[in-house]
């Protein structure tokens, strides 16, 4: 018998085993590094994250030394992830970078010890723009902000770059600045107008108080990303939004100058709010908030795009893994490729297999996990199933090409050859490992020209045709469907009719039975009274017997008028003396009815009456 | 005299019998004619249908042959002729999609793969080639709601059949309950069937009016921009690569208003998009 305790123990052991196995076979530790923003201004901080995947304690660098940059560790966070019974943990070490001067900085690879392994982060590049190199509209300078400072409500459009490539994702920030006394209510969210670019959906990233030129404002920040659709010089914006704000009522008479403002000082009490004694009941008005447009130059991408280039622009790293590593020929191997970094992930398509000879490739699936509000930074994971048609020693090289806007060139990341064992099948005519270049991951060698790789080919033509033409019309719009519904409907109607008829028949039978019972009762009352003549008495007695017989055999529907001695005797199972008495009663009744003697002796003895009544009442 | 009267009587009887026989014969003749007419009409219809099928089969074979000989434009003409004649099948649209793919018209290739899949949801070749064509053009796809994603495991017609069966069996259960022969099993079954009917009906609605319903269209033009207004100079909302999915919401003149991928909306020239369902 099944013991619940044993079952529970078995479940715990099984789960423990699964976790133990998954831990044993967990990925070997890897390390990636990513800059939250590859572009920054002097004095603007940028976050650097070093992510260590895998178990074991890691020793990250406490300080990273780069001339012109101040880099300090700011914290550590841990992530746990479970997928297909495989748990992965990762530790993220965060650093803050403060650029001290403009220029292009290279953050060298950092060595991190994880358990017994020594891993290196990829080299990162940070472009720092001197504040003088930006237009006032692109990044409002102090003076520009000072110009806005007197206003109650204004908008800023912040575009960190003045030039970009077609398709390159440029993060954009919109700041709506309100004087808190205006009690703003946003009526229409900000909208970026302009041509030549596409903009993602705006994401509101919160409202914070900020001091601008000594005055406190509430700043609502919206984030989005734009991508140039074609080359040329364009203007982004202006950004327009509508809000309801409380504005002070217009003074009816010129206001006396504040004694504090005699020397044209910036007297806070000179503010119009304080000139109106009813300022708190100020007028609520809808105002349009508009920023200055920002010019941007969109440059075309270079012509020598590699064939595996799918439009990805940014800075990416790639890791590849495959499961299982030992298969039979024809069995599927799931190749998981993870592309992390910063760029236009909507254009990051699955990496390509460089040499498909001896492999059958199935369409890949993908998932994207974004690390920021607008989806510029994150990790896209592709799962592609490859099936070896012949003996193989390693997986084919997986390649992913992208355009690096900082370097201004196409780069191709290639996976390291992953050793596998394929049982069965014929020997490979040309092993993948021999044909593929051995490049370490992530290799950032310039991509090969387009002609080197063949494009994915479509499947063959089909020659079969159905005998009947197919239709796009849904089944429920076709007459045949509704005609088919008539079958159960007619069945239902037929059933309803049959039930009605049966109910009526039952009703008729019930009425007949009730009438017969009533008649029998009435006759019995008459027989008990004793004031009947013999002819009437015997006639009523024989009638009672007939009615009782008809009632007893109601399922046969016998008419009381057709009941004779044999029927009564048969129905009630009479024999011997009872049957003889019954015959005599019927004969007596018939004799009195038809002989003309009418009432015979004139009176029935009480003995005879008792016998007759006893005979009738015993019939059950 | 008697003899003549008798002869006359016999003649009258003959006349009466003859009339009745003639009526009978006429009736039988009419019946036979009707049967023959039905037979002839059926034979004619069947032979006509057979002839049309034979002809369309020949056209299909010719188009396939043209494709095999790399005469893709000729193959497209052949397949399009069959589409115009209404001889639709998933394989016809799939082959037409392949022919357009070969000519580099990825928008129409994707459109025809989508049509093949609209007729036959589980068409592995069309699914595979559609993915390849989408990768080529980087076509955008409409976002699907979670319900659409889960309900797409079964076809619209299958949901229709399930809904019909669930409805009628539920009606029978309700009648049984109404006739006071209810049991817990009957009540539970009725509730379950009504739930199945409701889910199937919802699924049919999602299929018809969801992001991939009857209003689904494919961008067939090149360099198509969805715009904020019905003018070529209006601001662009989204660049739509060939083969991108859109959902037509309304049409105004030469422009159609459509729901776009990434939850956007915009105006697109009518000539640059075609509905998937014909």
Tab-separated table of C-alpha atoms in Angstrom, chain A residues 96 129 229 239 290 547 584 589:
chain	number	residue	atom	x	y	z
A	96	UNK	CA	30.081	54.802	-10.186
A	129	UNK	CA	31.553	64.889	-24.018
A	229	UNK	CA	14.738	56.125	-39.766
A	239	UNK	CA	8.232	68.306	-26.808
A	290	UNK	CA	6.891	73.294	-24.798
A	547	UNK	CA	-65.507	-0.664	-11.469
A	584	UNK	CA	-74.242	-16.113	-8.094
A	589	UNK	CA	-78.155	-9.209	-10.868
